[in-house]
Coordinates of C-alpha atoms and ligand atoms in Angstrom, one line a residue:
M1 CA 98.2 155.2 102.1
P2 CA 94.8 154.5 103.4
G3 CA 92.4 153.1 100.8
S4 CA 95.2 152.5 98.4
P5 CA 95.1 149.0 96.7
I6 CA 98.3 148.2 98.7
C7 CA 97.0 149.3 102.0
R8 CA 93.6 147.8 101.4
S9 CA 95.4 144.5 100.6
M10 CA 97.6 144.8 103.7
S11 CA 94.6 145.6 106.0
H12 CA 92.8 142.8 104.1
D13 CA 95.6 140.5 104.7
S14 CA 95.8 141.4 108.4
K15 CA 92.1 141.2 108.9
Y16 CA 92.0 137.8 107.0
R17 CA 95.1 136.5 109.1
S18 CA 93.3 137.5 112.4
H19 CA 90.0 135.9 111.1
M20 CA 91.8 132.6 110.3
Q21 CA 93.6 132.7 113.7
E22 CA 90.2 133.1 115.5
L23 CA 88.6 130.5 113.4
I24 CA 91.4 128.1 113.8
F25 CA 91.6 128.5 117.6
D26 CA 87.7 128.0 117.9
L27 CA 87.8 125.0 115.8
Y28 CA 90.8 123.2 117.5
K29 CA 90.4 124.4 121.2
D30 CA 89.6 121.9 123.7
E31 CA 86.0 122.5 124.8
A32 CA 86.6 121.6 128.5
T33 CA 89.5 124.2 128.9
G34 CA 88.8 126.6 126.3
R35 CA 92.4 126.3 125.2
L36 CA 94.2 124.9 122.3
F37 CA 96.0 121.6 123.1
L38 CA 99.4 122.4 121.2
P39 CA 100.6 118.7 120.7
K40 CA 97.4 117.7 119.1
F41 CA 97.5 120.8 116.9
F42 CA 100.9 120.1 115.7
K43 CA 100.0 116.6 115.0
E44 CA 97.4 117.8 112.5
L45 CA 100.2 119.6 110.8
V46 CA 102.6 116.8 110.9
E47 CA 100.1 114.5 109.3
A48 CA 99.7 117.1 106.5
G49 CA 103.4 116.9 106.0
I50 CA 104.5 120.2 107.7
R51 CA 107.6 119.3 109.8
K52 CA 108.5 120.9 113.2
D53 CA 111.7 122.2 111.7
D54 CA 109.9 124.1 109.0
P55 CA 111.1 127.6 108.9
R56 CA 107.6 128.8 108.7
L57 CA 106.6 127.4 112.2
E58 CA 109.8 128.6 113.8
Q59 CA 108.4 131.9 114.9
M60 CA 105.3 130.3 116.5
I61 CA 107.3 127.5 118.2
R62 CA 109.9 129.9 119.5
Q63 CA 107.3 132.3 120.9
V64 CA 105.3 129.6 122.6
K65 CA 108.4 128.5 124.4
E66 CA 109.4 132.1 125.2
T67 CA 106.1 133.4 126.1
E68 CA 105.3 130.5 128.3
H69 CA 107.5 131.0 131.2
L70 CA 107.4 128.1 133.8
E71 CA 105.2 129.2 136.7
E72 CA 106.1 126.7 139.2
E73 CA 103.3 127.7 141.6
I74 CA 100.8 126.8 139.0
L75 CA 102.1 123.3 138.7
V76 CA 102.6 122.8 142.5
D77 CA 99.2 124.4 143.3
T78 CA 97.2 122.7 140.5
H79 CA 99.0 119.4 140.4
N80 CA 100.8 119.3 143.6
L81 CA 103.9 118.3 141.6
Q82 CA 107.5 118.7 142.6
L83 CA 109.0 119.5 139.4
D84 CA 112.1 121.3 138.4
R85 CA 112.3 123.8 135.5
D86 CA 114.6 121.6 133.2
A87 CA 112.3 118.6 133.6
F88 CA 109.3 120.6 132.7
K89 CA 111.0 122.2 129.7
S90 CA 112.0 118.7 128.6
L91 CA 108.4 117.6 128.6
L92 CA 107.4 120.9 126.8
D93 CA 109.9 120.2 124.2
V94 CA 108.7 116.8 123.6
A95 CA 105.1 118.0 123.5
L96 CA 106.1 120.7 120.9
T97 CA 107.9 118.1 118.8
P98 CA 105.3 117.0 116.2
S99 CA 106.6 113.7 115.0
D100 CA 105.4 110.3 114.1
S101 CA 106.1 109.4 117.6
L102 CA 104.0 112.1 119.1
N103 CA 101.3 109.8 120.4
M104 CA 103.8 108.0 122.6
S105 CA 106.0 111.0 123.4
F106 CA 104.0 112.0 126.5
D107 CA 104.3 108.7 128.2
S108 CA 107.9 108.2 127.1
A109 CA 108.8 111.8 128.2
A110 CA 107.2 111.4 131.6
R111 CA 108.9 108.2 132.1
N112 CA 112.2 109.4 130.8
L113 CA 112.3 112.5 132.8
P114 CA 115.8 112.9 134.5
P115 CA 115.9 110.8 137.8
A116 CA 116.6 113.9 139.7
A117 CA 113.6 115.5 138.5
R118 CA 111.5 112.4 138.9
L119 CA 108.1 113.6 139.7
T120 CA 106.6 113.1 143.0
S121 CA 103.1 113.7 143.0
S122 CA 99.9 112.8 144.7
L123 CA 98.6 112.0 141.2
D124 CA 98.3 108.5 139.8
S125 CA 101.8 107.2 139.0
N126 CA 100.7 106.2 135.5
A127 CA 103.1 108.2 133.3
S128 CA 100.4 109.1 130.7
S129 CA 97.9 110.5 133.2
L130 CA 100.7 112.4 134.8
A131 CA 101.9 113.7 131.6
N132 CA 98.4 114.6 130.6
D133 CA 97.9 116.4 133.9
I134 CA 101.0 118.5 133.3
A135 CA 99.7 119.1 129.9
L136 CA 96.7 120.7 131.6
S137 CA 99.2 123.4 132.9
R138 CA 99.3 126.5 130.7
A139 CA 102.2 125.5 128.7
L140 CA 100.7 122.9 126.5
Y141 CA 97.1 124.3 126.5
I142 CA 97.5 127.8 125.1
S143 CA 95.0 130.5 125.4
R144 CA 93.4 132.3 122.5
D145 CA 95.4 135.5 123.0
M146 CA 98.7 133.3 123.3
F147 CA 97.9 131.4 120.1
C148 CA 96.9 134.6 118.1
G149 CA 100.0 136.3 119.5
C150 CA 102.3 133.5 118.6
V151 CA 101.0 132.1 115.3
G152 CA 102.1 135.3 113.3
N153 CA 103.1 134.5 109.9
S154 CA 102.8 130.9 110.4
I155 CA 99.1 131.3 109.8
G156 CA 99.4 130.9 106.0
V157 CA 100.8 127.4 106.0
I158 CA 98.8 126.3 109.1
S159 CA 95.5 127.4 107.5
K160 CA 96.4 125.7 104.2
A161 CA 97.4 122.5 106.0
L162 CA 94.4 122.3 108.2
K163 CA 92.0 123.3 105.2
N164 CA 93.6 120.3 103.3
Q165 CA 94.6 122.7 100.5
L166 CA 98.3 121.6 100.3
V167 CA 99.3 120.3 96.9
I168 CA 99.3 116.6 98.1
P169 CA 96.2 116.5 100.5
D170 CA 96.5 112.8 101.4
W171 CA 100.1 113.0 102.6
P172 CA 100.1 109.9 104.7
G173 CA 98.7 107.9 101.6
F174 CA 101.2 109.5 99.1
T175 CA 104.2 108.9 101.4
N176 CA 103.2 105.3 102.2
V177 CA 103.5 104.5 98.4
I178 CA 106.8 106.3 98.3
G179 CA 107.9 104.3 101.2
E180 CA 106.9 101.0 99.4
I181 CA 108.9 102.0 96.5
F182 CA 111.8 102.8 98.6
E183 CA 111.8 99.3 100.4
E184 CA 111.2 97.6 96.9
I185 CA 114.3 99.0 95.4
K186 CA 116.6 98.8 98.4
P187 CA 117.8 95.2 97.8
N188 CA 119.1 96.2 94.2
L189 CA 122.9 96.3 94.7
S190 CA 123.8 96.4 91.0
G191 CA 126.3 99.0 89.8
N192 CA 129.7 100.4 90.9
V193 CA 130.8 103.5 92.8
A194 CA 132.7 106.0 90.7
T195 CA 136.5 105.7 91.1
Y196 CA 137.9 108.2 88.7
I197 CA 137.8 110.7 91.6
P198 CA 139.5 108.8 94.4
Q199 CA 137.5 110.5 97.3
L200 CA 134.2 109.3 95.6
A201 CA 135.5 105.7 95.7
R202 CA 135.4 105.9 99.4
A203 CA 131.5 106.3 99.6
N204 CA 129.4 103.6 101.2
P205 CA 128.2 101.7 98.1
N206 CA 124.9 100.5 100.0
A207 CA 123.9 103.9 101.1
W208 CA 120.3 104.5 100.1
A209 CA 118.2 107.6 100.6
V210 CA 115.1 109.3 99.2
S211 CA 113.6 112.6 100.1
V212 CA 110.6 114.5 99.0
C213 CA 109.6 118.1 99.4
T214 CA 106.5 119.5 97.8
V215 CA 105.9 123.1 96.5
D216 CA 103.9 123.6 99.7
G217 CA 106.9 122.4 101.9
Q218 CA 105.4 119.1 102.7
R219 CA 108.4 116.9 103.5
K220 CA 109.5 113.4 104.2
S221 CA 112.8 111.4 104.0
W222 CA 113.7 107.7 104.0
G223 CA 116.9 105.9 104.8
D224 CA 120.4 107.7 104.8
A225 CA 118.8 111.1 104.1
F226 CA 121.2 112.9 106.3
K227 CA 124.3 111.3 105.0
P228 CA 126.5 113.9 103.3
F229 CA 127.6 113.6 99.6
C230 CA 129.0 116.0 97.1
L231 CA 126.6 117.3 94.4
Q232 CA 129.0 116.7 91.5
S233 CA 126.9 117.1 88.3
V234 CA 123.9 117.8 90.2
S235 CA 125.3 121.2 90.8
K236 CA 125.2 121.8 87.0
P237 CA 121.5 122.8 86.9
F238 CA 121.9 125.2 89.8
T239 CA 124.9 126.7 88.3
Y240 CA 123.3 127.2 84.9
A241 CA 120.2 128.7 86.6
L242 CA 122.2 131.2 88.6
V243 CA 124.2 132.3 85.7
H244 CA 121.0 132.5 83.6
D245 CA 119.6 134.7 86.3
E246 CA 122.7 136.8 86.4
I247 CA 123.4 137.4 82.7
G248 CA 120.3 136.4 81.0
A249 CA 119.4 133.9 78.3
D250 CA 120.7 135.6 75.3
E251 CA 124.3 136.2 76.5
L252 CA 124.4 132.7 78.2
H253 CA 123.2 130.8 75.2
S254 CA 125.7 132.6 72.9
H255 CA 128.4 130.5 74.8
I256 CA 126.5 127.2 75.5
G257 CA 124.1 125.3 73.3
Q258 CA 120.9 123.5 74.4
E259 CA 121.2 120.2 72.6
P260 CA 121.7 116.8 74.2
S261 CA 125.3 115.6 73.3
G262 CA 124.6 111.9 72.9
R263 CA 128.1 111.3 74.4
L264 CA 129.6 110.8 77.8
F265 CA 129.4 113.6 80.1
N266 CA 133.1 114.4 79.9
D267 CA 133.6 113.8 76.2
I268 CA 135.9 116.1 74.5
S269 CA 133.5 117.4 71.9
L270 CA 131.7 120.6 70.8
D271 CA 128.5 121.2 68.8
H272 CA 128.4 122.3 65.2
N273 CA 128.7 125.8 66.3
K274 CA 132.0 124.9 68.2
K275 CA 130.1 125.5 71.6
P276 CA 129.4 123.0 74.3
H277 CA 126.4 121.0 73.5
N278 CA 124.6 121.9 76.7
P279 CA 125.3 123.2 80.5
L280 CA 124.7 119.9 82.1
I281 CA 127.7 118.0 80.7
N282 CA 131.2 118.9 81.9
A283 CA 132.1 121.1 78.9
G284 CA 129.0 123.4 79.3
A285 CA 129.2 123.5 83.0
I286 CA 132.9 124.6 82.8
V287 CA 131.9 127.5 80.5
A288 CA 129.0 128.2 82.8
A289 CA 131.4 128.5 85.7
S290 CA 133.5 130.8 83.7
L291 CA 130.6 133.2 83.3
M292 CA 129.6 133.2 86.9
K293 CA 130.5 136.6 88.5
R294 CA 133.4 136.6 86.2
H295 CA 134.8 139.9 87.2
A296 CA 134.9 139.1 90.8
S297 CA 137.8 137.4 92.6
L298 CA 137.6 133.6 92.8
S299 CA 136.9 133.6 96.6
D300 CA 133.9 136.1 95.9
R301 CA 132.6 133.9 93.2
F302 CA 132.7 130.7 95.3
D303 CA 131.1 132.7 98.2
F304 CA 128.4 133.9 96.0
A305 CA 127.8 130.4 94.6
I306 CA 127.6 128.7 98.0
R307 CA 125.4 131.4 99.5
Q308 CA 123.0 131.1 96.5
F309 CA 122.9 127.3 96.6
R310 CA 122.1 127.7 100.3
R311 CA 119.2 130.0 99.4
F312 CA 117.8 127.2 97.1
C313 CA 117.0 125.1 100.4
G314 CA 116.9 128.0 103.0
T315 CA 117.6 125.2 105.8
G316 CA 119.4 122.1 106.2
Y317 CA 123.1 121.4 105.3
V318 CA 125.0 122.8 102.3
G319 CA 128.8 122.6 102.9
F320 CA 132.0 122.1 101.1
N321 CA 134.1 119.0 101.0
N322 CA 137.7 120.2 100.5
A323 CA 139.2 116.7 100.2
V324 CA 136.9 115.9 97.2
F325 CA 137.9 119.3 95.6
L326 CA 141.6 118.5 96.0
S327 CA 141.1 114.9 94.8
E328 CA 139.1 116.1 91.7
R329 CA 141.7 118.8 90.9
E330 CA 144.6 116.3 91.2
T331 CA 143.0 113.9 88.7
A332 CA 141.4 116.1 86.3
D333 CA 143.4 115.6 83.1
R334 CA 140.1 115.0 81.0
N335 CA 138.6 118.4 82.2
Y336 CA 141.9 120.1 81.6
A337 CA 142.3 118.7 78.2
L338 CA 138.5 119.5 77.4
S339 CA 139.2 123.2 78.6
Y340 CA 142.1 123.8 76.6
Y341 CA 140.3 122.3 73.5
M342 CA 137.4 124.9 74.3
R343 CA 139.9 127.7 74.7
E344 CA 141.3 126.8 71.4
H345 CA 137.8 127.4 70.0
K346 CA 137.2 130.5 71.9
C347 CA 134.4 129.1 74.1
F348 CA 135.3 131.2 76.9
P349 CA 134.8 135.0 77.5
E350 CA 137.7 137.2 76.8
S351 CA 140.5 137.2 79.5
T352 CA 139.2 134.1 81.2
N353 CA 141.6 132.6 83.7
L354 CA 141.4 129.0 82.9
Q355 CA 142.9 127.8 86.2
D356 CA 140.2 129.8 88.3
T357 CA 137.6 128.6 86.0
L358 CA 138.4 124.9 86.8
D359 CA 139.0 125.6 90.5
L360 CA 135.4 127.1 90.5
Y361 CA 134.0 124.3 88.5
F362 CA 135.6 121.6 90.9
Q363 CA 134.4 123.7 93.9
L364 CA 130.9 123.8 92.6
C365 CA 131.0 120.0 92.2
S366 CA 132.4 119.5 95.7
I367 CA 129.6 121.5 97.3
E368 CA 128.3 119.0 99.9
T369 CA 124.6 118.4 101.1
N370 CA 122.4 115.6 102.0
C371 CA 119.1 114.1 100.5
D372 CA 116.8 115.8 102.9
T373 CA 118.2 119.2 102.0
L374 CA 118.6 118.6 98.3
S375 CA 115.0 117.8 97.9
V376 CA 114.0 121.3 99.0
M377 CA 116.6 122.7 96.4
A378 CA 114.7 120.5 93.9
A379 CA 111.4 121.7 95.1
T380 CA 112.4 125.3 94.4
L381 CA 112.9 124.3 90.8
A382 CA 109.5 122.7 90.9
N383 CA 108.1 126.0 92.5
G384 CA 109.1 128.1 89.5
G385 CA 112.4 129.3 91.3
V386 CA 110.7 130.3 94.6
N387 CA 111.9 128.4 97.8
P388 CA 108.6 126.7 99.2
L389 CA 109.8 127.1 102.8
N390 CA 110.2 130.8 102.9
G391 CA 108.7 132.1 99.6
E392 CA 111.9 133.7 98.6
R393 CA 112.6 133.9 94.9
I394 CA 115.9 132.5 94.1
I395 CA 116.0 132.7 90.4
N396 CA 113.7 134.2 87.9
N397 CA 110.9 132.2 86.3
R398 CA 112.5 132.1 82.8
A399 CA 115.8 130.9 84.3
C400 CA 113.8 128.1 86.1
R401 CA 111.8 127.3 83.1
D402 CA 115.1 126.9 80.9
T403 CA 116.9 124.9 83.6
L404 CA 114.0 122.4 83.7
S405 CA 113.7 122.2 79.9
L406 CA 117.4 121.3 79.8
M407 CA 117.1 118.9 82.7
Y408 CA 114.3 117.1 80.8
S409 CA 116.3 116.8 77.5
C410 CA 119.9 116.5 78.8
G411 CA 119.9 115.8 82.5
M412 CA 120.7 112.0 82.4
Y413 CA 123.8 111.9 80.3
D414 CA 123.4 109.5 77.3
W415 CA 120.3 108.1 78.9
S416 CA 118.4 111.3 78.8
G417 CA 116.2 110.4 75.9
Q418 CA 115.1 107.2 77.5
F419 CA 114.5 108.9 80.8
A420 CA 112.5 111.6 79.0
F421 CA 110.5 108.9 77.2
R422 CA 110.0 106.4 80.2
I423 CA 109.8 108.9 83.1
G424 CA 108.9 112.1 81.4
L425 CA 110.1 114.4 84.1
P426 CA 113.2 116.8 84.4
A427 CA 116.1 115.3 86.4
K428 CA 119.7 115.5 86.9
S429 CA 122.2 112.9 88.0
G430 CA 125.7 113.1 89.5
V431 CA 128.6 110.7 89.8
A432 CA 128.4 110.7 93.7
G433 CA 125.2 108.7 93.2
D434 CA 122.9 111.6 93.7
L435 CA 119.8 112.4 91.6
I436 CA 117.2 115.0 91.5
I437 CA 113.8 114.6 89.9
V438 CA 111.4 117.6 89.5
I439 CA 107.6 117.2 89.2
P440 CA 106.7 120.8 88.1
N441 CA 104.3 122.5 90.4
V442 CA 104.2 119.6 92.7
A443 CA 107.4 118.5 94.3
G444 CA 111.2 117.9 94.3
I445 CA 112.7 114.5 94.9
A446 CA 116.2 113.8 95.9
I447 CA 117.9 110.4 95.7
Y448 CA 121.2 109.1 97.0
S449 CA 122.7 105.7 96.1
P450 CA 126.4 105.6 94.9
R451 CA 126.3 102.5 92.8
L452 CA 126.2 103.8 89.2
D453 CA 125.3 102.2 85.8
T454 CA 127.7 102.4 82.8
L455 CA 126.4 105.8 81.9
G456 CA 127.2 107.3 85.3
N457 CA 123.6 107.4 86.5
T458 CA 122.6 106.0 90.0
V459 CA 121.2 102.4 89.4
R460 CA 118.6 102.6 92.3
G461 CA 117.7 106.3 91.5
V462 CA 116.6 105.3 87.9
K463 CA 114.7 102.2 89.3
F464 CA 113.0 104.5 91.8
A465 CA 112.0 106.9 89.1
E466 CA 110.7 104.1 86.9
A467 CA 108.6 102.9 89.8
L468 CA 107.3 106.2 90.6
I469 CA 105.9 106.8 87.2
Q470 CA 104.3 103.3 87.2
R471 CA 102.4 104.3 90.2
F472 CA 101.7 108.0 89.9
N473 CA 100.5 110.0 86.8
F474 CA 103.5 112.4 87.1
H475 CA 104.8 111.6 83.5
N476 CA 104.8 114.9 81.5
Y477 CA 102.1 113.4 79.2
D478 CA 100.1 111.4 81.7
S479 CA 98.0 114.6 81.9
L480 CA 96.6 114.3 78.2
L481 CA 93.0 115.0 78.0
Y482 CA 90.9 111.7 77.4
S483 CA 93.7 109.8 79.0
D484 CA 92.7 106.3 80.2
C485 CA 95.5 106.6 82.8
Q486 CA 94.4 104.6 85.9
K487 CA 97.5 105.8 87.9
L488 CA 97.1 107.6 91.2
D489 CA 96.9 111.3 91.1
P490 CA 97.9 112.5 94.6
R491 CA 97.4 116.1 94.0
K492 CA 94.5 118.0 95.6
S493 CA 91.1 117.7 94.1
L494 CA 91.2 120.9 92.3
H495 CA 87.4 121.7 92.2
E496 CA 84.7 120.6 94.5
T497 CA 81.1 121.9 94.0
E498 CA 79.3 123.1 97.0
S499 CA 77.0 119.9 97.2
E500 CA 80.0 117.7 96.9
S501 CA 81.6 119.4 100.0
T502 CA 78.4 119.2 101.8
S503 CA 78.1 115.4 101.1
K504 CA 81.7 114.8 102.0
Y505 CA 81.1 117.0 105.2
L506 CA 78.1 114.8 106.1
F507 CA 80.2 111.6 105.2
A508 CA 82.9 113.0 107.7
A509 CA 80.1 113.1 110.3
K510 CA 79.1 109.5 109.5
L511 CA 82.8 108.4 110.0
G512 CA 83.1 110.5 113.3
D513 CA 86.2 112.3 111.4
I514 CA 86.3 115.4 113.4
S515 CA 89.5 116.6 111.8
A516 CA 87.8 116.4 108.3
I517 CA 84.7 118.3 109.9
K518 CA 87.1 120.9 111.0
R519 CA 88.8 121.4 107.6
Y520 CA 85.5 121.8 106.1
L521 CA 84.4 124.5 108.5
L522 CA 87.7 126.1 108.1
M523 CA 87.2 126.2 104.4
G524 CA 84.1 128.1 105.0
L525 CA 81.4 125.5 104.8
N526 CA 78.4 126.1 107.1
I527 CA 78.1 123.7 110.0
H528 CA 74.2 123.7 109.7
D529 CA 74.5 122.6 106.0
R530 CA 71.9 120.1 104.8
D531 CA 71.8 117.6 102.0
Y532 CA 69.0 117.0 99.5
D533 CA 66.9 115.2 102.2
D534 CA 67.6 118.3 104.5
R535 CA 69.5 116.0 106.7
T536 CA 72.2 117.7 108.8
A537 CA 75.4 116.5 110.4
L538 CA 73.6 116.3 113.6
H539 CA 71.2 113.8 112.2
V540 CA 74.0 111.7 110.8
A541 CA 76.1 111.7 114.2
A542 CA 72.9 111.1 116.2
S543 CA 72.1 108.0 113.8
E544 CA 75.6 106.7 114.2
G545 CA 75.6 107.2 118.0
D546 CA 79.0 108.8 117.6
V547 CA 79.0 110.9 120.9
A548 CA 82.4 112.5 120.3
C549 CA 81.3 113.7 117.0
L550 CA 77.9 114.8 118.2
E551 CA 79.4 116.6 121.2
Y552 CA 81.8 118.4 118.8
L553 CA 78.9 119.5 116.6
L554 CA 76.7 120.6 119.3
S555 CA 79.5 122.7 120.8
K556 CA 79.7 124.6 117.5
W557 CA 75.9 124.4 116.6
R558 CA 74.3 127.9 116.5
E559 CA 70.8 127.0 115.5
S560 CA 68.2 124.8 117.0
P561 CA 69.4 121.3 117.8
E562 CA 66.0 119.9 116.5
P563 CA 66.4 120.6 112.7
Q564 CA 63.8 118.5 110.9
D565 CA 64.8 116.7 107.7
R566 CA 62.4 116.3 104.8
F567 CA 60.6 113.3 106.5
G568 CA 60.1 115.6 109.6
R569 CA 62.6 113.6 111.7
T570 CA 65.1 115.4 114.0
P571 CA 68.5 114.0 115.3
L572 CA 66.7 113.1 118.5
D573 CA 64.3 111.0 116.5
D574 CA 67.2 109.3 114.9
A575 CA 69.0 108.8 118.1
K576 CA 65.9 107.0 119.6
F577 CA 65.3 105.1 116.5
F578 CA 68.8 103.5 116.8
K579 CA 68.5 103.4 120.7
H580 CA 71.8 105.4 121.2
E581 CA 71.2 106.3 124.8
E582 CA 74.2 108.6 125.3
S583 CA 73.3 110.4 122.2
I584 CA 69.6 110.7 123.4
Q585 CA 70.7 112.3 126.6
M586 CA 73.3 114.5 125.0
L587 CA 70.7 115.9 122.4
Q588 CA 68.0 116.3 125.2
K589 CA 70.3 118.4 127.2
A590 CA 71.2 120.6 124.2
I591 CA 67.5 120.9 123.4
D592 CA 66.8 121.9 126.9
A593 CA 69.5 124.5 126.8
W594 CA 68.5 125.8 123.5
R595 CA 64.9 126.2 124.8
I596 CA 65.9 128.1 127.7
S597 CA 68.1 130.4 125.7
E598 CA 65.2 130.9 123.4
G599 CA 62.9 131.8 126.4
D600 CA 60.5 128.9 125.4
Ligands
LIG701 N1 128.8 113.5 86.1 C1 129.5 114.1 87.0 O1 129.0 114.2 88.3 C2 130.8 114.6 86.6 C3 131.3 115.6 87.6 C4 132.8 115.6 87.9 N2 133.1 116.6 88.7 C5 133.6 115.7 86.6 O2 133.9 116.7 86.3 O3 133.9 114.7 85.9

């Protein structure tokens, strides 16, 4: 439909996308080769918190690998290397692995190439120069066409990351503090592993893991983050959300209340309406299970549930621990008694099969995952029901809102009131020692430490939550106006005036922070911008004698390299004043070239 809003927006989107692709390529390309050095590019994304296994980068990484077939003659001709395909691919794999260890990966990769493929070359035997020479081949320096052809839908997250517009812009700074808290709490070995379900008693009591995923998909994990555990009661908010999404609030709340019970999670009690107090204790969760796809077979109901649980994370591990399911079912007198008591009070829908209901409830509690994956599930709740890694809506917004409200008031058993008061965030704990904390519109946090306190909450998890709130202004009421809260606010600076951006841009030039300069240019700032003294970034870099920064600016400069500030001084004057010889030569060369191009 040419001209229609949809068509315009689609054409606008595709025009915007290709504009961003070109802009990013130009900003990040290596001036010497005119190509984009992939490892360095990915390093920028990793530093912003976007991991290589992020589904949004999958297409790009796959296409780069597929598109870039190994042309041995290029390697042999250009570098006189005797290199077999596997060895080169292993080096390409390392180079495309944006990780903290990226810096050393080239050297280690070149040194660790399989003996058979040990490179023989006329080049310097030093691994890093060898690796860098290999990197000069096409595979790691990609052309404009290849970049624009491969980046595809990844451009959204890439441009946001490079523009520093992700919800937590200083990701390294934020995760450093989280890492400190993680280490601080690690020595705490108080509490005991749950034993009333025999399988749970076998957990490693000292396991300790924390994972964070933001609503922009920035992720980091610490400790045993890939060690599997069963969700147990952490499954309850997701069950409630799915049933809410399926049958709606009115029908759901005609069966289950929204009040904290003030009792243990498996207490045999109902509220004044003879309904379970809320869906986050056993009584309410069992009724919620009875409502989930209640006209389908038990196998279809479980299949639906686990598929939906997997959609909450979109990646990672979500499985099922049959041993825990059987162990739980064999020792569930309390839940059976509670269910018969509820049936007596007609809490279940007509013709509910109680055994099926309990089996489904035990199965939901026996869904297995790990911290790294669970943090994404929590981030989907933080993100209004939309999975941040793929943009898929999993539950409607009202179901998400109601889930968070109940997690806020009822999520921590008989410590829910204290948790809401002290930490001020929606959370849900489980007897496996798992805990999710949701920071609405910011991030989901998953924690795993099996030692529980007397109320059934993970001891380290609660301590972590308290430490988190001491450092960051995440408490629901830290955001009050006129707050004198001195805590850290790691979220992006919401508004920056143009003059603020210009001064920050010039300050980046003073620091020689080329990445920050690129981010400002990516955000649309004009490279020739001047401050109130008509000083430009060229003046600043020339005064500092920062040759790398000066070289980058001159490579993008499209005006005369002799701008005058309010005192009539040019960047060359400044370089001469501070006696920066290299800068003087570089500027003089640029001035000569400019004058020739202007026909002076
Ligand atoms: N708090 C919990 O995690 C309890 C869940 C466990 N499956 C039970 O029903 O008792």
